[in-house]
C-alpha cells in the first residue's frame, strides 16, 4: 500500500517517464533462518500498489470494483436494511417502552454498532479480501473466524430465501379481487364456513392453511408443499441470475431493490395517515416508558437488534468494502449507512403502526357495534333498565369508542360474558412480530383499504425487494471469501455461484414441508445469534488486542489520509468487547434457564400455542450453534499444527501476504545496497493489517533532473 504522501512516494504511471529502479534487495529469511525463494519474497510485496494487488502467482490482480460510490452505498444499505427493519424493530419498540427503547437503541448504536461496523469496513477495504482472507492476513490462526462467518451466512441464506418464496406466493395471490384472504371459504359439503377459519380469522387461515398447510407440531413433518416448493425454486433462480456475474450483475439489481422499498414505505405512510386510527397507532408506539431501562432483557434485545441491523459478523460488510478503492472514506460510510438504517427502522415503524392503528380501530368499532346490537335486543325485554347505556342503541355504528369504554367500565360487570370490552390497545398488541405482522396483521389491514389488490401487490413487492437485497449481501459473504482464498473457486465464479444456489435449494426443501415454518423459526433464533456474537467477539479481540488498536488506527490513517478519533481505540478495546461478552452471557443464560420454545398452530382450535422443542430438535439446534462456531477453534488448531510440524499448505489455497520485512534503518544506506536489514526482534513476529505499513518505505534521493521519484516497491 502506498504512503499517504504522494509527493514523497509517487508511483510510476503510464503518463510518467520511467525512472531506473534501485538494485533489488537480497531475499529475506523466514523465522527458521532459511532463505525464501524469489516467488515467496514477491508474494509479500505484490500488494504495494493501491490500485490492486497481485495474486500469489505474481500476476496482476483482476479484482472487480464498484462502478460508482452510489452503487456501493446502495449495496451496503440494501444488505443492512432488511425484513428485520419492517417487522422486528417496530415490535421491539412497541413491547419495550416505545420512545424510551428508541433512545436506548440509538445509544447502543453509537457506542457499539458504529465502531464495529467501521472496523469491518476498514478491514475489508484495506486488505481487499473476503472475511477468510482478512483474518488470515492478521494471523493464519484466525482464519477460522472467516469460515464461521461463511457458515452462518449459509445457514441464514437457507431460510431467508424461504421468506422470499412466501413473499412471491402472496404477491402472486394479490392479483385477485377480492383478495383470497378477505373472507373465510365455505365448505362445499356442509355449505358452511370452514370451522378452522371461523375459529380464527380469514388472514390467519389463509396463512397457516393455504400458504403453509402447516402441521400441528414440529414432530409432524408431513409431505412437501408443492406450491411453496415451486416458489422456493423461483426465489433461488432469481438470486442465482442476479449474482451469476459477481458484483457487476448484483449491483445493477441493487439500483431497484434498494430504492424501491423506500418509495413503497413513503406511499404507505401518506396513505396510512389518512386512515381513521392512524394517530392512535403512532401514539401507542412512541409513548415512552423510561422504567424499562432497568430491565436486563430490554438491553439484551436492543443490543441484539443493533447487532443484526448492521449485519455485523456475516462477512458481507467486509466483502462489499473489499471492492472499494483503497482511499475511500469508509468512516463516513459507516456513519452514513448506520444512520440510514436507523431512519429506515423509524420510517418502517411509523408505517407499521399507522396501518395497525387503522386495523385495531376497525376491529374495536366492529366490537362496539356487535355489543350495542346485543344490548338493544336485551333492552327490548325491559328487564335491565338500570344499566341502559347513555348512547343511542338504534344506530350501533354511531357509537363512539371512548363513550362505550367509559360506560363499560361502570356497568360491564353487570352484563355477563355476552357483552365484552372493546380494547384498542389489546388489538394493537396482536400479531405485530415477524411473520405474524407481515402475513397476518398487515394483510388484514390491507384488505380494508380501497383498491386492496394494488396495495397488497405493492407491499409484498416491497418485502420481496427487501429480502433480495439482503440475500445478495448474504451470498456475497459466502462467495467472496471462498473465491479470494481458493484459486480453483476463483477461476470458476459462475460455476461456484450456480452450485451454491442449487445446494441451497435442495437443503431448503426442509422448509417447504408442512412443518417447515417451525424449522425456519429454529434457524432464525439459533443458527445465527450465538455464532455471530462469538465471531464478532473474536474479530474485536483480534483487531483491538492481538493486532493492536493503535496499529490499526495507524493503518487507517495511511488509508484515509487522516486519523480517526482516538475514542475508537477505547471503544474497540473495552466498551464494544465488554458489551458483546455481556450479550453472549445474557443469551446463554436465557437458553439455560428457559427451555427453547416455538409457536405452533392448532388447527382444531384455530389458535396458536407455545410448545417446547422435543429432544431431537434440541440436538439439532445445538448442532447448528456448534457447527457454525467450530471453525474458530479448528482453524487455530490446524494452524498451530502446521506451524509446529511444517505441514504443507492445501493445494489451491491462496496464502495471504505475511510480513517478511522489518522496519528500515534510518541510517543512510550503502551505495548500491539500497535495502532494509532484518529486525533484531524477528523472534516476535506480527502480522500486518495493511500489506505494507508506512515505515516499510524509504525516500529516494532527489533526482538531478527534477523528475518525480519512484517508489522502490519495498
XYZ file of C-alpha atoms in Angstrom, residues 24 48 53 114 158 227 390 533 630:
9
model
C 16.882 -5.416 -5.958
C 2.166 -2.449 -2.604
C -2.790 -6.307 -5.516
C -20.941 2.205 14.506
C -31.163 -21.219 3.565
C -46.685 -24.655 -4.486
C -76.135 6.685 27.662
C -21.808 -12.901 18.592
C -16.492 -24.766 15.444
